Short mmCIF file of N, CA, C and O in Angstrom, two decimals:
data_model
loop_
_atom_site.label_atom_id
_atom_site.label_comp_id
_atom_site.label_asym_id
_atom_site.label_seq_id
_atom_site.Cartn_x
_atom_site.Cartn_y
_atom_site.Cartn_z
N UNK I 14 -68.05 -32.50 5.04
CA UNK I 14 -68.32 -31.16 5.41
C UNK I 14 -69.85 -30.93 5.37
O UNK I 14 -70.52 -31.31 4.47
N UNK I 15 -70.22 -30.29 6.30
CA UNK I 15 -71.71 -29.97 6.31
C UNK I 15 -72.06 -28.70 5.56
O UNK I 15 -71.23 -27.85 5.25
N UNK I 16 -73.35 -28.60 5.34
CA UNK I 16 -73.78 -27.47 4.61
C UNK I 16 -73.63 -26.12 5.42
O UNK I 16 -73.36 -25.13 4.82
N UNK I 17 -73.65 -26.27 6.73
CA UNK I 17 -73.46 -25.05 7.59
C UNK I 17 -72.02 -24.60 7.41
O UNK I 17 -71.74 -23.33 7.29
N UNK I 18 -71.07 -25.54 7.46
CA UNK I 18 -69.66 -25.17 7.26
C UNK I 18 -69.43 -24.53 5.96
O UNK I 18 -68.59 -23.48 5.77
N UNK I 19 -70.00 -24.99 4.94
CA UNK I 19 -69.90 -24.44 3.52
C UNK I 19 -70.40 -22.98 3.57
O UNK I 19 -69.79 -22.19 2.90
N UNK I 20 -71.50 -22.84 4.04
CA UNK I 20 -72.20 -21.53 4.10
C UNK I 20 -71.26 -20.56 4.88
O UNK I 20 -71.10 -19.33 4.49
N UNK I 21 -70.69 -20.98 6.03
CA UNK I 21 -69.92 -20.16 6.82
C UNK I 21 -68.71 -19.78 6.07
O UNK I 21 -68.15 -18.63 6.05
N UNK I 22 -68.01 -20.79 5.44
CA UNK I 22 -66.85 -20.52 4.59
C UNK I 22 -67.11 -19.61 3.46
O UNK I 22 -66.31 -18.67 3.18
N UNK I 23 -68.21 -19.83 2.77
CA UNK I 23 -68.64 -18.93 1.72
C UNK I 23 -68.90 -17.52 2.16
O UNK I 23 -68.42 -16.55 1.54
N UNK I 24 -69.49 -17.34 3.39
CA UNK I 24 -69.75 -15.99 3.91
C UNK I 24 -68.39 -15.29 4.23
O UNK I 24 -68.10 -14.14 3.99
N UNK I 25 -67.53 -16.05 4.84
CA UNK I 25 -66.16 -15.58 5.18
C UNK I 25 -65.50 -15.20 3.88
O UNK I 25 -64.78 -14.17 3.84
N UNK I 26 -65.39 -16.08 2.97
CA UNK I 26 -64.78 -15.77 1.70
C UNK I 26 -65.34 -14.57 1.00
O UNK I 26 -64.66 -13.64 0.45
N UNK I 27 -66.71 -14.40 0.98
CA UNK I 27 -67.33 -13.15 0.44
C UNK I 27 -66.88 -11.98 1.14
O UNK I 27 -66.59 -10.88 0.59
N UNK I 28 -66.80 -12.03 2.53
CA UNK I 28 -66.43 -10.87 3.36
C UNK I 28 -64.91 -10.45 3.08
O UNK I 28 -64.65 -9.31 2.88
N UNK I 29 -64.05 -11.48 2.94
CA UNK I 29 -62.63 -11.23 2.64
C UNK I 29 -62.49 -10.63 1.34
O UNK I 29 -61.77 -9.71 1.13
N UNK I 30 -63.24 -11.17 0.26
CA UNK I 30 -63.10 -10.69 -1.03
C UNK I 30 -63.67 -9.23 -1.14
O UNK I 30 -63.01 -8.40 -1.72
N UNK I 31 -64.80 -8.99 -0.45
CA UNK I 31 -65.36 -7.64 -0.40
C UNK I 31 -64.32 -6.67 0.25
O UNK I 31 -64.15 -5.61 -0.34
N UNK I 32 -63.67 -7.05 1.37
CA UNK I 32 -62.70 -6.16 1.92
C UNK I 32 -61.53 -6.02 1.03
O UNK I 32 -61.05 -4.83 0.94
N UNK I 33 -61.11 -7.06 0.39
CA UNK I 33 -59.93 -6.93 -0.56
C UNK I 33 -60.25 -5.98 -1.74
O UNK I 33 -59.40 -5.22 -2.15
N UNK I 34 -61.49 -6.06 -2.22
CA UNK I 34 -61.94 -5.17 -3.34
C UNK I 34 -61.91 -3.77 -2.86
O UNK I 34 -61.43 -2.77 -3.56
N UNK I 35 -62.42 -3.48 -1.58
CA UNK I 35 -62.44 -2.19 -1.07
C UNK I 35 -61.00 -1.69 -0.91
O UNK I 35 -60.70 -0.41 -1.21
N UNK I 36 -60.17 -2.52 -0.40
CA UNK I 36 -58.78 -2.13 -0.26
C UNK I 36 -58.07 -1.65 -1.54
O UNK I 36 -57.33 -0.75 -1.73
N UNK I 37 -58.38 -2.56 -2.58
CA UNK I 37 -57.84 -2.23 -3.94
C UNK I 37 -58.35 -0.90 -4.45
O UNK I 37 -57.56 -0.15 -5.01
N UNK I 38 -59.66 -0.63 -4.16
CA UNK I 38 -60.16 0.69 -4.63
C UNK I 38 -59.55 1.83 -3.81
O UNK I 38 -59.14 2.86 -4.46
N UNK I 39 -59.34 1.65 -2.54
CA UNK I 39 -58.75 2.68 -1.71
C UNK I 39 -57.31 2.89 -2.16
O UNK I 39 -56.73 4.04 -2.25
N UNK I 40 -56.52 1.76 -2.43
CA UNK I 40 -55.16 1.98 -2.94
C UNK I 40 -55.10 2.71 -4.29
O UNK I 40 -54.28 3.57 -4.48
N UNK I 41 -56.08 2.35 -5.11
CA UNK I 41 -56.13 3.13 -6.35
C UNK I 41 -56.45 4.65 -6.15
O UNK I 41 -55.77 5.49 -6.78
N UNK I 42 -57.28 4.81 -5.23
CA UNK I 42 -57.64 6.30 -4.97
C UNK I 42 -56.43 7.06 -4.34
O UNK I 42 -56.24 8.17 -4.74
N UNK I 43 -55.72 6.35 -3.48
CA UNK I 43 -54.56 6.90 -2.80
C UNK I 43 -53.54 7.24 -3.87
O UNK I 43 -52.88 8.28 -3.85
N UNK I 44 -53.39 6.32 -4.91
CA UNK I 44 -52.38 6.52 -5.86
C UNK I 44 -52.75 7.74 -6.73
O UNK I 44 -51.94 8.63 -7.12
N UNK I 45 -54.07 7.88 -7.08
CA UNK I 45 -54.54 9.03 -7.82
C UNK I 45 -54.34 10.36 -7.05
O UNK I 45 -53.92 11.38 -7.64
N UNK I 46 -54.52 10.28 -5.75
CA UNK I 46 -54.29 11.49 -4.98
C UNK I 46 -52.83 11.89 -4.96
O UNK I 46 -52.55 13.01 -5.11
N UNK I 47 -51.97 10.90 -4.82
CA UNK I 47 -50.48 11.17 -4.85
C UNK I 47 -50.15 11.70 -6.21
O UNK I 47 -49.38 12.70 -6.31
N UNK I 48 -50.60 11.15 -7.32
CA UNK I 48 -50.37 11.67 -8.60
C UNK I 48 -50.82 13.08 -8.73
O UNK I 48 -50.10 14.01 -9.31
N UNK I 49 -52.01 13.37 -8.29
CA UNK I 49 -52.61 14.63 -8.45
C UNK I 49 -51.89 15.69 -7.56
O UNK I 49 -51.64 16.85 -7.87
N UNK I 50 -51.32 15.23 -6.39
CA UNK I 50 -50.51 16.07 -5.59
C UNK I 50 -49.26 16.48 -6.20
O UNK I 50 -48.81 17.67 -6.15
N UNK I 51 -48.62 15.49 -6.89
CA UNK I 51 -47.44 15.83 -7.60
C UNK I 51 -47.66 16.87 -8.73
O UNK I 51 -46.89 17.78 -8.88
N UNK I 52 -48.72 16.67 -9.48
CA UNK I 52 -49.07 17.58 -10.51
C UNK I 52 -49.43 18.94 -9.96
O UNK I 52 -49.05 19.93 -10.52
N UNK I 53 -50.10 19.06 -8.78
CA UNK I 53 -50.43 20.27 -8.17
C UNK I 53 -49.13 20.91 -7.73
O UNK I 53 -49.03 22.12 -7.88
N UNK I 54 -48.22 20.16 -7.16
CA UNK I 54 -46.97 20.80 -6.74
C UNK I 54 -46.17 21.39 -7.88
O UNK I 54 -45.48 22.40 -7.77
N UNK I 55 -46.16 20.62 -9.07
CA UNK I 55 -45.56 21.21 -10.24
C UNK I 55 -46.24 22.42 -10.68
O UNK I 55 -45.47 23.39 -11.17
N UNK I 56 -47.57 22.45 -10.63
CA UNK I 56 -48.16 23.62 -11.10
C UNK I 56 -47.88 24.85 -10.17
O UNK I 56 -47.76 25.96 -10.63
N UNK I 57 -47.88 24.55 -8.83
CA UNK I 57 -47.52 25.70 -7.98
C UNK I 57 -46.14 26.21 -8.14
O UNK I 57 -45.88 27.36 -8.15
N UNK I 58 -45.23 25.25 -8.49
CA UNK I 58 -43.84 25.74 -8.73
C UNK I 58 -43.82 26.54 -9.97
O UNK I 58 -43.13 27.62 -10.10
N UNK I 59 -44.60 26.17 -11.01
CA UNK I 59 -44.66 26.91 -12.22
C UNK I 59 -45.19 28.30 -11.96
O UNK I 59 -44.76 29.34 -12.44
N UNK I 60 -46.28 28.31 -11.15
CA UNK I 60 -46.89 29.60 -10.84
C UNK I 60 -45.94 30.48 -9.98
O UNK I 60 -45.81 31.75 -10.24
N UNK I 61 -45.17 29.96 -9.11
CA UNK I 61 -44.23 30.62 -8.40
C UNK I 61 -43.15 31.30 -9.24
O UNK I 61 -42.75 32.43 -9.09
N UNK I 62 -42.71 30.51 -10.23
CA UNK I 62 -41.69 31.02 -11.21
C UNK I 62 -42.33 32.20 -11.98
O UNK I 62 -41.65 33.20 -12.25
N UNK I 63 -43.53 32.03 -12.46
CA UNK I 63 -44.19 33.11 -13.22
C UNK I 63 -44.38 34.37 -12.38
O UNK I 63 -44.16 35.46 -12.88
N UNK I 64 -44.70 34.18 -11.13
CA UNK I 64 -44.85 35.45 -10.21
C UNK I 64 -43.52 36.10 -10.05
O UNK I 64 -43.47 37.29 -10.02
N UNK I 65 -42.53 35.27 -9.88
CA UNK I 65 -41.14 35.82 -9.77
C UNK I 65 -40.77 36.61 -10.99
O UNK I 65 -40.17 37.66 -10.94
N UNK I 66 -41.06 36.09 -12.22
CA UNK I 66 -40.81 36.75 -13.42
C UNK I 66 -41.54 38.00 -13.56
O UNK I 66 -41.10 39.03 -14.00
N UNK I 67 -42.84 37.99 -13.10
CA UNK I 67 -43.74 39.17 -13.20
C UNK I 67 -43.09 40.23 -12.16
O UNK I 67 -43.07 41.47 -12.58
N UNK I 68 -42.63 39.79 -10.98
CA UNK I 68 -42.16 40.72 -9.98
C UNK I 68 -40.84 41.43 -10.61
O UNK I 68 -40.68 42.64 -10.52
N UNK I 69 -40.04 40.64 -11.33
CA UNK I 69 -38.80 41.21 -11.97
C UNK I 69 -39.18 42.23 -13.03
O UNK I 69 -38.62 43.25 -13.20
N UNK I 70 -40.22 41.85 -13.94
CA UNK I 70 -40.61 42.68 -14.91
C UNK I 70 -41.19 44.04 -14.29
O UNK I 70 -40.92 45.06 -14.85
N UNK I 71 -42.02 43.90 -13.38
CA UNK I 71 -42.61 45.10 -12.76
C UNK I 71 -41.48 45.96 -12.14
O UNK I 71 -41.56 47.20 -12.20
N UNK I 72 -40.54 45.31 -11.59
CA UNK I 72 -39.43 46.13 -11.01
C UNK I 72 -38.67 46.92 -12.09
O UNK I 72 -38.33 48.11 -11.94
N UNK I 73 -38.49 46.16 -13.24
CA UNK I 73 -37.84 46.89 -14.36
C UNK I 73 -38.70 48.07 -14.89
O UNK I 73 -38.21 49.17 -15.18
N UNK I 74 -40.00 47.86 -14.95
CA UNK I 74 -41.02 48.91 -15.41
C UNK I 74 -40.89 50.05 -14.44
O UNK I 74 -40.87 51.27 -14.87
N UNK I 75 -40.98 49.78 -13.05
CA UNK I 75 -40.91 50.89 -12.14
C UNK I 75 -39.59 51.70 -12.20
O UNK I 75 -39.68 52.93 -12.09
N UNK I 76 -38.45 50.97 -12.55
CA UNK I 76 -37.28 51.73 -12.69
C UNK I 76 -37.37 52.58 -13.96
O UNK I 76 -36.86 53.75 -13.82
N UNK I 77 -37.93 52.05 -15.02
CA UNK I 77 -38.01 52.86 -16.25
C UNK I 77 -38.92 54.15 -15.99
O UNK I 77 -38.60 55.24 -16.41
N UNK I 78 -40.03 53.93 -15.31
CA UNK I 78 -40.87 55.04 -14.99
C UNK I 78 -40.14 56.09 -14.13
O UNK I 78 -40.28 57.34 -14.41
N UNK I 79 -39.48 55.56 -13.10
CA UNK I 79 -38.70 56.56 -12.29
C UNK I 79 -37.62 57.34 -13.16
O UNK I 79 -37.59 58.51 -13.02
N UNK I 80 -36.90 56.60 -13.97
CA UNK I 80 -35.85 57.24 -14.83
C UNK I 80 -36.58 58.22 -15.76
O UNK I 80 -36.08 59.38 -16.02
N UNK I 81 -37.79 57.90 -16.30
CA UNK I 81 -38.52 58.80 -17.27
C UNK I 81 -38.96 60.05 -16.56
O UNK I 81 -38.83 61.10 -17.09
N UNK I 82 -39.37 59.89 -15.22
CA UNK I 82 -39.71 61.06 -14.43
C UNK I 82 -38.57 61.97 -14.24
O UNK I 82 -38.72 63.19 -14.43
N UNK I 83 -37.38 61.46 -13.98
CA UNK I 83 -36.19 62.24 -13.79
C UNK I 83 -35.88 62.94 -15.11
O UNK I 83 -35.58 64.15 -15.09
N UNK I 84 -35.91 62.23 -16.22
CA UNK I 84 -35.66 62.79 -17.51
C UNK I 84 -36.58 63.90 -17.84
O UNK I 84 -36.25 65.03 -18.28
N UNK I 85 -37.95 63.76 -17.58
CA UNK I 85 -38.94 64.85 -17.77
C UNK I 85 -38.59 66.03 -16.97
O UNK I 85 -38.78 67.16 -17.46
N UNK I 86 -38.25 65.84 -15.70
CA UNK I 86 -37.95 66.96 -14.89
C UNK I 86 -36.74 67.76 -15.45
O UNK I 86 -36.78 68.97 -15.45
N UNK I 87 -35.76 67.01 -15.94
CA UNK I 87 -34.55 67.64 -16.57
C UNK I 87 -34.94 68.46 -17.69
O UNK I 87 -34.49 69.54 -17.95
N UNK I 88 -35.76 67.81 -18.63
CA UNK I 88 -36.17 68.47 -19.87
C UNK I 88 -37.00 69.63 -19.61
O UNK I 88 -36.77 70.63 -20.14
N UNK I 89 -37.98 69.58 -18.59
CA UNK I 89 -38.78 70.68 -18.20
C UNK I 89 -37.88 71.81 -17.68
O UNK I 89 -38.04 72.99 -17.88
N UNK I 90 -36.88 71.49 -16.94
CA UNK I 90 -35.88 72.41 -16.38
C UNK I 90 -35.18 73.18 -17.40
O UNK I 90 -35.04 74.43 -17.39
N UNK I 91 -34.71 72.36 -18.47
CA UNK I 91 -34.00 73.02 -19.59
C UNK I 91 -34.96 73.91 -20.32
O UNK I 91 -34.59 75.01 -20.69
N UNK I 92 -36.15 73.47 -20.63
CA UNK I 92 -37.13 74.27 -21.32
C UNK I 92 -37.49 75.54 -20.56
O UNK I 92 -37.56 76.65 -21.21
N UNK I 93 -37.52 75.38 -19.34
CA UNK I 93 -37.87 76.59 -18.46
C UNK I 93 -36.63 77.53 -18.54
O UNK I 93 -36.91 78.81 -18.61
N UNK I 94 -35.50 77.07 -18.49
CA UNK I 94 -34.25 77.91 -18.63
C UNK I 94 -34.19 78.63 -20.00
O UNK I 94 -33.92 79.76 -20.10
N UNK I 95 -34.51 77.81 -20.98
CA UNK I 95 -34.44 78.42 -22.40
C UNK I 95 -35.63 79.49 -22.49
O UNK I 95 -35.34 80.62 -23.02
N UNK I 96 -36.80 79.18 -21.92
CA UNK I 96 -37.88 80.24 -21.88
C UNK I 96 -37.47 81.44 -21.22
O UNK I 96 -37.73 82.57 -21.69
N UNK I 97 -36.88 81.26 -20.02
CA UNK I 97 -36.47 82.42 -19.24
C UNK I 97 -35.45 83.26 -19.97
O UNK I 97 -35.51 84.45 -19.90
N UNK I 98 -34.57 82.60 -20.63
CA UNK I 98 -33.49 83.33 -21.33
C UNK I 98 -34.14 84.05 -22.61
O UNK I 98 -33.70 85.23 -22.96
N UNK I 99 -35.13 83.41 -23.18
CA UNK I 99 -35.76 84.09 -24.39
C UNK I 99 -36.55 85.33 -23.82
O UNK I 99 -36.50 86.44 -24.47
N UNK I 100 -37.24 85.19 -22.70
CA UNK I 100 -37.93 86.21 -22.08
C UNK I 100 -36.91 87.37 -21.72
O UNK I 100 -37.13 88.60 -22.01
N UNK I 101 -35.84 86.99 -21.17
CA UNK I 101 -34.84 88.07 -20.79
C UNK I 101 -34.24 88.73 -22.05
O UNK I 101 -34.05 90.03 -22.01
N UNK I 102 -33.97 88.00 -23.03
CA UNK I 102 -33.49 88.59 -24.27
C UNK I 102 -34.45 89.50 -24.92
O UNK I 102 -34.21 90.61 -25.38
N UNK I 103 -35.77 89.08 -24.90
CA UNK I 103 -36.80 89.96 -25.45
C UNK I 103 -36.94 91.23 -24.65
O UNK I 103 -36.96 92.34 -25.21
N UNK I 104 -36.93 91.15 -23.34
CA UNK I 104 -37.01 92.45 -22.45
C UNK I 104 -35.76 93.27 -22.68
O UNK I 104 -35.83 94.46 -22.86
N UNK I 105 -34.64 92.64 -22.78
CA UNK I 105 -33.29 93.33 -22.97
C UNK I 105 -33.49 94.01 -24.31
O UNK I 105 -33.03 95.38 -24.43
N UNK I 106 -33.87 93.36 -25.35
CA UNK I 106 -33.89 93.94 -26.72
C UNK I 106 -34.98 95.05 -26.74
O UNK I 106 -34.83 96.09 -27.47
N UNK I 107 -36.08 94.88 -26.02
CA UNK I 107 -37.12 95.92 -26.04
C UNK I 107 -36.70 97.16 -25.31
O UNK I 107 -36.98 98.30 -25.67
N UNK I 108 -35.94 96.93 -24.16
CA UNK I 108 -35.55 98.09 -23.40
C UNK I 108 -34.34 98.73 -23.95
O UNK I 108 -34.09 100.00 -23.61
N UNK I 109 -33.60 98.12 -24.66
CA UNK I 109 -32.34 98.70 -25.16
C UNK I 109 -32.46 99.38 -26.40
O UNK I 109 -32.86 99.71 -27.29
#
């Protein structure tokens, strides 16, 4: 074998080795991207579940506020009726 053949083979071997190392790095990077994608999807699912729970809680709070408003209106109506009856009794007692 001549010196030129050896250099050519060495250059080819270096090129193949260099490409193989690059491919290995790319494969490692792709695996990391896939792993991160799975973690991201899990995080998104957890966030969606949390948002769903918050929506449910907010709906419950809105219902409670609505019910409290109804109760306050009813209480104010009763208080108004009691006040009017007291005024009527006072006027009746004063005039009679």
